[in-house]
Amino acid sequence: MALNIEDYALISDCHTAALVGRDGSIDWLCLPRYDSASVFGALLGDENHGRWLLAPAQPEATAIRSYVGDTFILSTVWTTATGSVEVLDFMPHGDRRADLVRRVRGLTGTVDMHQDLRMRFSYAATVPWVRQLTGESAHGLIAVAGPDAIVIRGPLLLASDRRHTSHFAVTAGETVDMQLTWYPSERTTPRTIDVDSALRTTADWWTRWGVQCTHQGPYRSEVLRSMLVLRALTHESTGGIVAAATTSLPEDFGGSRNWDYRYVWLRDASLALEVLLSHGYENEAENWRAWLLRAIAGDPNDVQIMYGLSGERNLSERELTSLPGYRGSGPVRVGNGAVSQFQSDVIGEVMVALHAARVAGVGETRFSWPLQRALMTFLEANWQRPDQGIWEVRGVAREFTHSRVMVWAAFDRAVRGITEFGLPGPLDQWTRVRDEVRADIDSRGFNARLNSYTQYFGGTDVDASLLVLPQVGFCAPNDPRMLGTVARIEGELMRDGFLLRYRSSASASTSVDGLAPGEHPFMACSFWLVEQYAMSGRQDDATELMDRLVGLVNDVGLLSEEYDVTNGHQAGNTPQALSHLALVRAADAIVAGAASPILGVAH
């Protein structure tokens, strides 16, 4: 059975990622990209769905793990009755290969180690044909199925019942390396790598990247790890930022809210761009903008809310029968049905991010501003359409207040592109639409009797996404209407000290999202509340909530999408880019709030 979600650590080469459990088992690995089919899929089933276990043979062994400095090199120190070893798990960076290395170093005494390797290609639908590696002095296996091949080098592995096992002893001062390399099956077997060199290069690269982080103040270690997570989820070649490294980890254990997050959401990636820009990572920002221009090039009417890592558009959702789901929480989905939804807020997030890039000094290219003008032309013709909103509801489309505010933000940033940066465009026309959208929100998205903004026009419920309003400058954080909204959010969406996204109805037919009820507090929403507290002068409340939130990160600093407060476990896909970037924003707001008690003004 899969471990608790918080029991997994991430390793990444910025092309794909693996999840390594506290027990020494790699239970999730897709090769060669984040969105490729899994080779190890035990995370969504059990060991027979693919895993690579490396641990002491003694069942009483104990482990302490951490990342090596500011890297994604995972160190696990195992202690047994006979000695201790360190296992280093990492994916070499910069070699343009799909490699994973496991190095065992003897620290004291002698430790008997055990390997259990179960390769299952194509989301555990295929058991590969495996043969021993020949023509080399080292032991190894070659596994082939269809277009995929893997070579594994290290201690001799012997076959037994569709798995391969080995036992070997490691004494103090001894080093034993294991290497896994994926390659297209029509090509020749890749040569072994120099592990010492790969380890140094990888450590140096992550360290150099992390040292650029400009955040100073409380929560620096959490901020830096979150920035590193965002980089680990950014594809090196394309610049696309995936929302998470996994698919189908449930928002509600035993429920069906299981989605594939291994794609690039324009919304999440735009928010990540702003965070990267504000912390000294202009190069990543330029790479993402280049990805954006490629992905959405063409007719603005065809703009999607998400794309594949290279800008792929066909992300049709399907359910797998080869994987039963995390602890039986099915179905397991590949692709995402929300790809065909209309979500008007997405263009707002994109325009806000691109404006932030201009402010940071990232100049427009020959095509970037014309593309933004085309997006605004599309939005001008479609902004009054009901949509599925930020939460991608699978129920009836509505006029969500957050979506309309992001429409306002889109036109606001377009206008400011003209007035502040001298870019060409229909200033009077965009100003008129911006003001018309604001008037519509004030008229139909605010309930004067309840003194709060509402989830959607004509409704009475609140939604945590309303906390974004002052973030984008629609209103000041201490605006009486915003303070009234915050009071309702605190009163109606707080569960055990953390925020839900919205209230779910008792049945799918009456729920705003069209799904059966059941989910846990959403990590990003609580971080948004921290930001609101800090910006509106409630510094003590901001710090108190922030302290509780950072207490939910796992032992290596990772956050998933949601948190099951009752049982004390992370929930949903992991690590979640939105959770980590919201953490960074919240920490920044606390620093800024300490310097100025009340921040922000409406544009």
Coordinates of C-alpha atoms in Angstrom, one line a residue:
M1 CA 0.0 0.0 0.0
A2 CA 1.2 3.5 -0.8
L3 CA 2.5 5.6 2.1
N4 CA 0.9 8.8 3.4
I5 CA 1.3 11.6 0.8
E6 CA 3.5 13.6 3.2
D7 CA 5.9 10.6 3.5
Y8 CA 7.2 11.2 -0.1
A9 CA 10.1 13.4 -1.1
L10 CA 10.7 14.8 -4.6
I11 CA 13.7 14.4 -6.8
S12 CA 13.9 16.1 -10.2
D13 CA 16.1 16.8 -13.2
C14 CA 13.7 19.6 -14.4
H15 CA 12.4 17.3 -17.1
T16 CA 10.6 14.8 -14.9
A17 CA 10.4 13.9 -11.2
A18 CA 10.2 10.9 -8.9
L19 CA 8.7 10.4 -5.5
V20 CA 10.8 8.6 -2.9
G21 CA 9.1 7.2 0.2
R22 CA 10.4 7.2 3.7
D23 CA 10.7 3.4 3.3
G24 CA 13.3 3.8 0.5
S25 CA 10.8 2.9 -2.3
I26 CA 10.5 5.0 -5.4
D27 CA 6.7 4.7 -6.0
W28 CA 6.2 7.3 -8.7
L29 CA 8.3 7.9 -11.8
C30 CA 7.3 9.0 -15.3
L31 CA 9.8 8.9 -18.1
P32 CA 11.1 10.9 -19.9
R33 CA 8.7 13.8 -18.9
Y34 CA 6.5 14.7 -16.1
D35 CA 3.4 13.8 -18.2
S36 CA 4.8 10.6 -19.6
A37 CA 3.4 7.2 -18.6
S38 CA 4.7 5.8 -15.3
V39 CA 7.4 3.3 -15.0
F40 CA 6.9 3.0 -11.2
G41 CA 3.2 3.5 -10.3
A42 CA 2.9 2.0 -6.8
L43 CA 1.7 5.4 -5.6
L44 CA -1.6 4.7 -7.3
G45 CA -1.8 1.0 -6.4
D46 CA 0.7 -1.3 -4.7
E47 CA 4.2 -2.7 -5.3
N48 CA 3.0 -4.8 -8.2
H49 CA 2.2 -1.6 -10.1
G50 CA 5.9 -0.7 -10.2
R51 CA 8.4 0.4 -7.6
W52 CA 12.1 0.4 -6.8
L53 CA 12.8 -0.3 -3.2
L54 CA 16.3 0.2 -1.7
A55 CA 16.6 -0.2 2.0
P56 CA 18.4 -2.2 4.7
A57 CA 17.3 -5.8 4.9
Q58 CA 16.8 -5.5 8.7
P59 CA 13.1 -4.5 9.3
E60 CA 14.0 -2.6 12.5
A61 CA 16.2 -0.1 10.6
T62 CA 15.4 3.6 11.2
A63 CA 15.8 6.4 8.8
I64 CA 16.4 10.2 8.9
R65 CA 16.2 12.1 5.6
S66 CA 16.8 15.6 4.3
Y67 CA 17.9 17.3 1.2
V68 CA 21.6 18.0 0.8
G69 CA 21.6 21.8 1.3
D70 CA 19.5 23.7 -1.2
T71 CA 19.2 20.9 -3.7
F72 CA 17.0 18.1 -4.7
I73 CA 19.6 15.5 -3.8
L74 CA 17.8 13.4 -1.1
S75 CA 19.9 12.0 1.7
T76 CA 18.5 9.2 3.8
V77 CA 20.6 7.9 6.7
W78 CA 19.7 4.4 7.8
T79 CA 20.7 3.0 11.1
T80 CA 20.6 -0.6 12.0
A81 CA 21.9 -2.8 14.8
T82 CA 25.1 -3.6 12.8
G83 CA 25.9 -0.2 11.3
S84 CA 24.7 2.8 9.3
V85 CA 24.6 3.9 5.7
E86 CA 23.6 7.0 3.7
V87 CA 21.5 6.6 0.5
L88 CA 21.7 9.5 -1.9
D89 CA 18.9 9.6 -4.4
F90 CA 19.1 12.2 -7.3
M91 CA 18.4 12.8 -10.9
P92 CA 21.5 14.3 -12.6
H93 CA 20.8 17.8 -14.0
G94 CA 22.1 19.1 -17.3
D95 CA 23.1 15.9 -19.1
R96 CA 20.0 15.8 -21.4
R97 CA 19.5 12.2 -20.3
A98 CA 16.8 10.6 -18.3
D99 CA 18.9 9.2 -15.4
L100 CA 18.2 8.4 -11.8
V101 CA 21.0 7.5 -9.4
R102 CA 20.9 5.8 -6.1
R103 CA 24.2 5.8 -4.2
V104 CA 24.8 3.9 -0.9
R105 CA 27.7 5.0 1.3
G106 CA 28.8 3.0 4.3
L107 CA 29.1 5.2 7.4
T108 CA 29.7 2.7 10.3
G109 CA 29.9 -1.0 10.6
T110 CA 28.3 -3.2 8.0
V111 CA 24.7 -3.0 6.7
D112 CA 22.9 -5.6 4.6
M113 CA 21.0 -3.9 1.8
H114 CA 18.0 -5.1 -0.1
Q115 CA 16.7 -4.1 -3.6
D116 CA 13.2 -5.0 -4.9
L117 CA 12.7 -3.7 -8.5
R118 CA 9.4 -4.0 -10.3
M119 CA 9.2 -2.3 -13.6
R120 CA 5.8 -1.7 -15.1
F121 CA 5.5 0.4 -18.2
S122 CA 2.5 2.4 -19.5
Y123 CA 0.9 3.1 -16.2
A124 CA 1.4 -0.5 -15.1
A125 CA -0.4 -1.9 -18.2
T126 CA 2.8 -3.5 -19.5
V127 CA 5.4 -5.8 -18.0
P128 CA 8.6 -5.2 -20.0
W129 CA 10.8 -7.9 -21.5
V130 CA 13.9 -8.0 -19.3
R131 CA 17.3 -9.4 -20.0
Q132 CA 20.7 -9.2 -18.4
L133 CA 23.1 -6.6 -19.7
T134 CA 26.0 -8.1 -21.6
G135 CA 29.3 -6.7 -22.9
E136 CA 30.1 -4.7 -19.8
S137 CA 32.0 -5.5 -16.6
A138 CA 29.2 -4.2 -14.4
H139 CA 26.0 -6.1 -13.7
G140 CA 22.8 -4.7 -15.2
L141 CA 19.4 -5.2 -16.7
I142 CA 17.8 -4.0 -19.9
A143 CA 14.0 -3.7 -20.0
V144 CA 12.1 -3.1 -23.2
A145 CA 8.4 -2.7 -24.1
G146 CA 7.2 -0.9 -27.2
P147 CA 8.9 2.5 -27.6
D148 CA 10.4 2.5 -24.1
A149 CA 13.6 1.0 -22.8
I150 CA 15.4 1.2 -19.4
V151 CA 18.9 0.1 -18.5
I152 CA 19.7 -0.4 -14.8
R153 CA 23.3 -0.9 -13.6
G154 CA 24.5 -1.9 -10.1
P155 CA 24.5 -5.0 -7.9
L156 CA 23.4 -8.2 -9.6
L157 CA 19.6 -8.4 -9.8
L158 CA 17.9 -11.8 -10.1
A159 CA 14.4 -12.5 -11.5
S160 CA 11.6 -14.0 -9.4
D161 CA 7.9 -13.7 -10.1
R162 CA 8.0 -10.5 -12.3
R163 CA 10.4 -8.7 -10.0
H164 CA 14.1 -8.5 -9.6
T165 CA 15.9 -8.6 -6.2
S166 CA 19.3 -8.3 -4.8
H167 CA 21.1 -8.4 -1.5
F168 CA 24.5 -6.8 -0.8
A169 CA 26.5 -5.7 2.1
V170 CA 28.0 -2.2 2.5
T171 CA 30.8 -1.6 5.0
A172 CA 32.1 1.7 6.4
G173 CA 33.9 3.7 3.7
E174 CA 32.4 1.6 0.8
T175 CA 30.3 3.1 -2.0
V176 CA 27.8 1.2 -4.1
D177 CA 26.1 2.9 -7.1
M178 CA 22.9 2.1 -8.9
Q179 CA 21.9 3.9 -12.1
L180 CA 18.6 3.8 -14.1
T181 CA 18.5 5.3 -17.6
W182 CA 15.5 5.6 -19.9
Y183 CA 16.0 5.7 -23.6
P184 CA 13.9 5.1 -26.8
S185 CA 14.0 1.4 -27.5
E186 CA 15.2 1.8 -31.1
R187 CA 18.4 3.4 -29.9
T188 CA 21.6 1.8 -28.6
T189 CA 21.9 1.4 -24.8
P190 CA 23.3 4.6 -23.3
R191 CA 26.7 4.4 -21.6
T192 CA 27.1 4.6 -17.8
I193 CA 27.6 8.0 -16.3
D194 CA 30.3 9.3 -13.9
V195 CA 28.4 9.4 -10.7
D196 CA 30.9 11.5 -8.8
S197 CA 30.9 14.1 -11.6
A198 CA 27.1 14.0 -11.9
L199 CA 26.7 14.5 -8.2
R200 CA 28.9 17.5 -8.1
T201 CA 27.4 19.1 -11.1
T202 CA 23.9 18.6 -9.9
A203 CA 24.6 19.9 -6.4
D204 CA 26.4 23.0 -7.8
W205 CA 23.5 23.8 -10.2
W206 CA 20.8 23.6 -7.6
T207 CA 22.9 25.6 -5.1
R208 CA 23.7 28.3 -7.6
W209 CA 20.0 28.6 -8.6
G210 CA 18.9 28.8 -4.9
V211 CA 21.4 31.5 -3.9
Q212 CA 19.7 33.9 -6.3
C213 CA 16.6 34.0 -4.2
T214 CA 16.2 37.6 -2.9
H215 CA 13.8 36.9 0.0
Q216 CA 15.0 38.2 3.3
G217 CA 13.1 37.9 6.5
P218 CA 11.0 35.4 8.4
Y219 CA 10.3 32.0 6.7
R220 CA 13.3 32.2 4.4
S221 CA 14.0 28.5 4.5
E222 CA 10.3 27.7 3.6
V223 CA 10.4 30.4 0.9
L224 CA 13.6 29.1 -0.6
R225 CA 12.4 25.5 -0.7
S226 CA 9.2 26.6 -2.3
M227 CA 11.1 28.5 -5.0
L228 CA 13.2 25.4 -5.6
V229 CA 10.0 23.3 -5.9
L230 CA 8.7 25.8 -8.6
R231 CA 12.0 25.3 -10.4
A232 CA 11.8 21.5 -10.1
L233 CA 8.4 21.6 -11.7
T234 CA 9.6 23.8 -14.6
H235 CA 10.5 21.9 -17.7
E236 CA 14.1 22.7 -18.6
S237 CA 13.7 22.7 -22.4
T238 CA 10.2 24.2 -22.9
G239 CA 9.8 26.5 -19.9
G240 CA 6.4 25.1 -19.1
I241 CA 5.5 24.9 -15.3
V242 CA 3.5 21.8 -14.4
A243 CA 0.9 22.3 -11.6
A244 CA 2.1 19.2 -9.7
A245 CA 4.3 16.1 -10.3
T246 CA 1.4 13.6 -9.9
T247 CA -2.0 12.6 -11.2
S248 CA -5.0 11.4 -9.3
L249 CA -3.9 11.8 -5.7
P250 CA -7.4 12.3 -4.1
E251 CA -8.7 15.5 -2.6
D252 CA -11.0 13.4 -0.6
F253 CA -9.7 9.9 0.4
G254 CA -12.1 7.3 -1.0
G255 CA -13.8 9.9 -3.2
S256 CA -13.6 10.6 -7.0
R257 CA -12.0 14.1 -7.0
N258 CA -8.9 12.8 -8.6
W259 CA -7.4 14.9 -11.4
D260 CA -4.2 14.9 -13.5
Y261 CA -2.1 18.0 -12.7
R262 CA 0.9 17.2 -14.8
Y263 CA 0.1 20.0 -17.3
V264 CA 0.7 23.7 -17.6
W265 CA -2.3 25.8 -16.4
L266 CA -2.0 29.3 -17.7
R267 CA -3.4 30.5 -14.3
D268 CA -0.9 28.7 -12.1
A269 CA 2.0 29.3 -14.4
S270 CA 1.2 33.0 -14.5
L271 CA 1.1 33.2 -10.8
A272 CA 4.4 31.4 -10.6
L273 CA 5.9 33.9 -13.1
E274 CA 5.0 36.8 -10.8
V275 CA 6.7 35.0 -7.8
L276 CA 9.8 34.2 -9.9
L277 CA 10.1 37.8 -11.1
S278 CA 9.8 39.2 -7.6
H279 CA 12.6 37.0 -6.3
G280 CA 15.3 37.6 -8.8
Y281 CA 14.6 35.0 -11.5
E282 CA 14.1 37.0 -14.6
N283 CA 15.6 34.3 -16.8
E284 CA 12.9 31.8 -15.9
A285 CA 10.3 34.5 -16.4
E286 CA 11.5 35.1 -19.9
N287 CA 11.6 31.4 -20.7
W288 CA 8.0 31.1 -19.5
R289 CA 6.8 34.0 -21.6
A290 CA 8.4 32.4 -24.6
W291 CA 6.5 29.2 -23.8
L292 CA 3.3 31.2 -23.5
L293 CA 3.8 32.9 -26.8
R294 CA 4.3 29.5 -28.5
A295 CA 1.5 27.7 -26.7
I296 CA -1.3 30.2 -27.4
A297 CA -0.1 31.4 -30.8
G298 CA -2.9 31.3 -33.3
D299 CA -6.6 32.4 -33.2
P300 CA -7.4 33.8 -29.7
N301 CA -10.7 32.0 -29.9
D302 CA -8.8 28.8 -29.5
V303 CA -7.0 29.8 -26.3
Q304 CA -7.2 27.0 -23.7
I305 CA -6.8 27.2 -19.9
M306 CA -4.0 24.6 -20.0
Y307 CA -1.5 23.0 -22.3
G308 CA 1.0 20.2 -22.4
L309 CA 4.6 20.9 -21.6
S310 CA 5.5 21.8 -25.2
G311 CA 2.2 23.5 -25.8
E312 CA 0.2 20.4 -26.7
R313 CA -3.6 21.1 -26.9
N314 CA -5.1 17.6 -27.0
L315 CA -5.3 16.7 -23.3
S316 CA -8.4 14.6 -23.4
E317 CA -9.3 13.0 -20.1
R318 CA -9.5 9.2 -19.8
E319 CA -9.7 6.8 -16.9
L320 CA -7.2 4.0 -16.5
T321 CA -8.0 0.5 -15.6
S322 CA -4.4 -0.5 -15.0
L323 CA -4.1 1.5 -11.8
P324 CA -6.6 1.1 -9.0
G325 CA -5.9 4.5 -7.4
Y326 CA -4.2 5.8 -4.2
R327 CA -5.4 3.4 -1.5
G328 CA -8.3 2.5 -3.7
S329 CA -9.4 6.0 -4.5
G330 CA -10.4 5.7 -8.1
P331 CA -10.6 6.5 -10.8
V332 CA -7.1 7.3 -12.0
R333 CA -7.3 9.9 -14.7
V334 CA -4.8 10.9 -17.5
G335 CA -5.5 14.1 -19.3
N336 CA -7.9 16.7 -17.9
G337 CA -11.5 17.4 -19.0
A338 CA -11.3 21.0 -17.8
V339 CA -9.1 21.7 -20.9
S340 CA -12.2 22.4 -22.9
Q341 CA -13.8 24.8 -20.3
F342 CA -14.2 28.5 -20.7
Q343 CA -12.6 30.3 -17.8
S344 CA -12.4 34.0 -18.4
D345 CA -10.2 34.6 -15.4
V346 CA -7.2 33.0 -17.1
I347 CA -6.6 35.8 -19.5
G348 CA -6.6 38.2 -16.5
E349 CA -3.9 36.1 -14.8
V350 CA -1.8 36.1 -18.0
M351 CA -2.2 39.9 -18.4
V352 CA -1.3 40.6 -14.8
A353 CA 1.8 38.4 -15.0
L354 CA 3.0 40.0 -18.3
H355 CA 2.5 43.4 -16.9
A356 CA 4.6 42.4 -13.9
A357 CA 7.3 41.3 -16.3
R358 CA 7.2 44.8 -17.9
V359 CA 7.5 46.4 -14.5
A360 CA 10.5 44.2 -13.7
G361 CA 12.2 45.3 -16.9
V362 CA 11.5 42.4 -19.2
G363 CA 11.0 44.1 -22.5
E364 CA 8.3 43.3 -25.0
T365 CA 9.3 41.2 -28.1
R366 CA 8.1 41.7 -31.6
F367 CA 5.2 39.4 -31.0
S368 CA 4.4 39.6 -27.2
W369 CA 2.3 42.8 -27.2
P370 CA 0.4 42.0 -30.5
L371 CA -0.5 38.7 -28.8
Q372 CA -1.8 40.5 -25.7
R373 CA -3.8 42.8 -27.9
A374 CA -5.4 39.8 -29.6
L375 CA -6.3 38.3 -26.2
M376 CA -7.9 41.6 -25.3
T377 CA -10.0 41.6 -28.5
F378 CA -11.2 38.1 -27.7
L379 CA -11.9 39.0 -24.1
E380 CA -13.8 42.1 -25.1
A381 CA -16.2 40.0 -27.1
N382 CA -16.6 37.3 -24.5
W383 CA -16.2 38.8 -21.0
Q384 CA -20.0 38.6 -20.3
R385 CA -20.1 34.9 -20.8
P386 CA -20.7 32.7 -17.7
D387 CA -17.7 30.4 -17.1
Q388 CA -16.5 27.5 -15.0
G389 CA -14.3 29.7 -12.8
I390 CA -11.0 29.3 -11.0
W391 CA -12.1 26.0 -9.4
E392 CA -13.0 24.5 -12.8
V393 CA -16.5 23.5 -11.6
R394 CA -18.1 20.7 -13.6
G395 CA -21.5 22.1 -12.8
V396 CA -23.5 24.9 -14.5
A397 CA -21.4 27.8 -15.8
R398 CA -22.0 31.0 -13.8
E399 CA -21.0 34.6 -13.6
F400 CA -18.3 34.1 -10.9
T401 CA -17.2 37.3 -9.2
H402 CA -13.5 36.3 -9.1
S403 CA -13.6 35.6 -12.9
R404 CA -15.1 39.1 -13.5
V405 CA -12.5 40.7 -11.3
M406 CA -9.8 39.0 -13.3
V407 CA -11.5 40.4 -16.5
W408 CA -11.3 43.8 -14.9
A409 CA -7.6 43.2 -14.1
A410 CA -6.9 42.2 -17.7
F411 CA -8.3 45.4 -19.1
D412 CA -6.6 47.4 -16.3
R413 CA -3.2 46.0 -17.2
A414 CA -3.8 46.5 -20.9
V415 CA -4.7 50.2 -20.2
R416 CA -1.6 50.6 -18.1
G417 CA 0.5 49.0 -20.8
I418 CA -0.5 52.0 -22.9
T419 CA -0.4 54.7 -20.2
E420 CA 2.7 53.6 -18.3
F421 CA 4.8 52.0 -21.1
G422 CA 3.7 53.8 -24.2
L423 CA 2.5 50.7 -26.0
P424 CA 0.0 51.1 -28.9
G425 CA -3.6 50.3 -28.4
P426 CA -7.2 51.5 -28.1
L427 CA -6.9 53.3 -24.8
D428 CA -10.4 54.9 -24.7
Q429 CA -12.1 51.6 -25.7
W430 CA -10.2 49.5 -23.1
T431 CA -10.7 52.1 -20.4
R432 CA -14.5 52.1 -21.1
V433 CA -14.7 48.3 -20.9
R434 CA -12.6 48.2 -17.7
D435 CA -14.9 50.7 -16.0
E436 CA -18.0 48.9 -17.3
V437 CA -16.8 45.6 -15.8
R438 CA -16.1 47.3 -12.5
A439 CA -19.6 48.8 -12.4
D440 CA -21.1 45.4 -13.1
I441 CA -19.1 43.8 -10.3
D442 CA -20.1 46.5 -7.8
S443 CA -23.7 46.2 -8.9
R444 CA -24.2 42.4 -9.1
G445 CA -21.2 40.8 -7.3
F446 CA -21.5 42.7 -4.0
N447 CA -24.4 42.1 -1.6
A448 CA -25.0 45.2 0.4
R449 CA -27.3 43.5 2.9
L450 CA -24.5 40.9 3.7
N451 CA -21.8 43.5 3.3
S452 CA -19.7 41.2 1.2
Y453 CA -18.8 40.2 -2.3
T454 CA -20.4 36.9 -3.3
Q455 CA -19.2 33.7 -5.1
Y456 CA -21.2 34.5 -8.2
F457 CA -23.6 37.2 -9.3
G458 CA -27.0 36.8 -7.6
G459 CA -25.7 34.3 -5.1
T460 CA -25.2 34.7 -1.4
D461 CA -22.3 32.3 -0.6
V462 CA -18.7 33.4 -0.3
D463 CA -15.7 31.9 -1.9
A464 CA -12.0 32.0 -0.9
S465 CA -11.0 33.2 -4.3
L466 CA -12.5 36.6 -3.3
L467 CA -9.3 37.1 -1.3
V468 CA -7.6 37.7 -4.6
L469 CA -9.5 41.0 -5.2
P470 CA -7.0 43.2 -3.3
Q471 CA -4.0 41.2 -4.6
V472 CA -4.8 42.4 -8.2
G473 CA -5.7 45.9 -7.1
F474 CA -9.5 45.8 -7.5
C475 CA -10.0 47.1 -4.0
A476 CA -7.8 48.1 -1.1
P477 CA -7.3 45.3 1.5
N478 CA -8.9 47.5 4.2
D479 CA -11.8 48.5 2.0
P480 CA -15.0 48.1 4.2
R481 CA -16.5 45.8 1.5
M482 CA -13.4 43.6 1.6
L483 CA -13.3 43.5 5.3
G484 CA -16.9 42.4 5.4
T485 CA -16.1 39.7 2.8
V486 CA -13.2 38.5 5.0
A487 CA -15.4 38.3 8.0
R488 CA -17.8 36.0 6.2
I489 CA -15.0 33.9 4.8
E490 CA -13.7 33.4 8.3
G491 CA -17.1 32.6 9.6
E492 CA -18.3 30.2 6.8
L493 CA -15.2 28.6 5.2
M494 CA -12.9 28.1 8.1
R495 CA -12.5 24.4 9.1
D496 CA -10.3 23.6 12.0
G497 CA -8.3 26.7 11.5
F498 CA -7.8 26.5 7.7
L499 CA -9.9 27.6 4.7
L500 CA -12.1 25.6 2.4
R501 CA -12.4 26.9 -1.2
Y502 CA -16.2 27.1 -0.9
R503 CA -19.1 25.3 0.7
S504 CA -20.1 22.1 -0.9
S505 CA -23.8 21.1 -1.1
A506 CA -25.1 17.8 0.2
S507 CA -25.4 16.4 -3.3
A508 CA -23.8 16.7 -6.7
S509 CA -27.0 18.0 -8.2
T510 CA -27.2 21.0 -5.9
S511 CA -23.4 21.7 -5.5
V512 CA -21.9 24.6 -7.4
D513 CA -19.1 22.3 -8.7
G514 CA -21.4 19.5 -9.9
L515 CA -19.5 17.0 -7.8
A516 CA -20.3 14.9 -4.7
P517 CA -19.4 16.7 -1.5
G518 CA -16.1 16.1 0.2
E519 CA -12.8 17.8 0.2
H520 CA -10.3 19.3 2.7
P521 CA -9.0 22.8 3.4
F522 CA -7.2 24.1 0.3
M523 CA -3.6 25.1 1.2
A524 CA -3.4 28.1 -1.2
C525 CA -6.6 29.7 0.2
S526 CA -5.2 29.8 3.8
F527 CA -2.0 31.4 2.5
W528 CA -4.2 34.0 0.7
L529 CA -5.8 34.8 4.0
V530 CA -2.4 35.3 5.5
E531 CA -1.7 37.8 2.8
Q532 CA -4.9 39.6 3.4
Y533 CA -4.3 39.8 7.1
A534 CA -0.8 41.2 6.5
M535 CA -2.0 43.8 4.0
S536 CA -4.9 45.0 6.2
G537 CA -2.9 45.5 9.4
R538 CA -3.7 42.2 11.1
Q539 CA 0.0 41.3 11.5
D540 CA -0.4 39.1 14.5
D541 CA -3.2 37.1 12.9
A542 CA -1.1 36.8 9.8
T543 CA 1.9 35.4 11.7
E544 CA -0.2 33.1 13.8
L545 CA -1.8 31.5 10.7
M546 CA 1.4 31.4 8.8
D547 CA 3.1 29.5 11.6
R548 CA 0.4 26.9 11.6
L549 CA 0.5 26.6 7.8
V550 CA 4.3 26.1 7.6
G551 CA 3.9 23.5 10.3
L552 CA 2.0 21.4 7.7
V553 CA 5.0 21.0 5.3
N554 CA 6.5 17.5 5.4
D555 CA 9.9 16.7 6.7
V556 CA 11.6 17.9 3.5
G557 CA 9.5 21.1 3.1
L558 CA 6.9 19.9 0.6
L559 CA 3.2 20.8 0.4
S560 CA 0.4 19.1 -1.5
E561 CA -2.9 20.7 -2.6
E562 CA -5.0 20.2 0.5
Y563 CA -4.7 19.1 4.1
D564 CA -6.9 16.6 6.0
V565 CA -6.9 18.3 9.4
T566 CA -8.9 15.5 11.1
N567 CA -6.4 12.8 10.3
G568 CA -3.3 14.9 10.0
H569 CA -2.4 14.1 6.5
Q570 CA -1.7 15.9 3.2
A571 CA -4.2 15.4 0.4
G572 CA -4.3 15.9 -3.3
N573 CA -1.6 16.1 -5.9
T574 CA 2.0 16.8 -4.7
P575 CA 4.1 18.8 -4.6
Q576 CA 1.6 21.5 -5.6
A577 CA 3.0 24.6 -7.4
L578 CA 0.0 26.8 -6.3
S579 CA 0.5 25.9 -2.6
H580 CA 4.2 26.7 -2.7
L581 CA 3.8 30.0 -4.7
A582 CA 1.0 31.1 -2.3
L583 CA 3.4 30.4 0.6
V584 CA 6.0 32.6 -0.9
R585 CA 3.5 35.4 -1.5
A586 CA 2.3 35.1 2.1
A587 CA 5.8 35.3 3.5
D588 CA 6.5 38.4 1.3
A589 CA 3.3 40.0 2.6
I590 CA 4.3 39.5 6.2
V591 CA 7.6 41.2 5.6
A592 CA 6.0 44.1 3.8
G593 CA 3.2 44.3 6.4
A594 CA 5.8 44.7 9.2
A595 CA 7.2 47.7 7.3
S596 CA 3.9 49.3 6.5
P597 CA 0.8 48.3 8.6
I598 CA -1.7 48.7 5.8
L599 CA -0.7 48.1 2.2
G600 CA -2.2 48.4 -1.2
V601 CA -4.6 50.7 -3.0
A602 CA -7.2 50.1 -5.6
H603 CA -6.3 51.1 -9.2

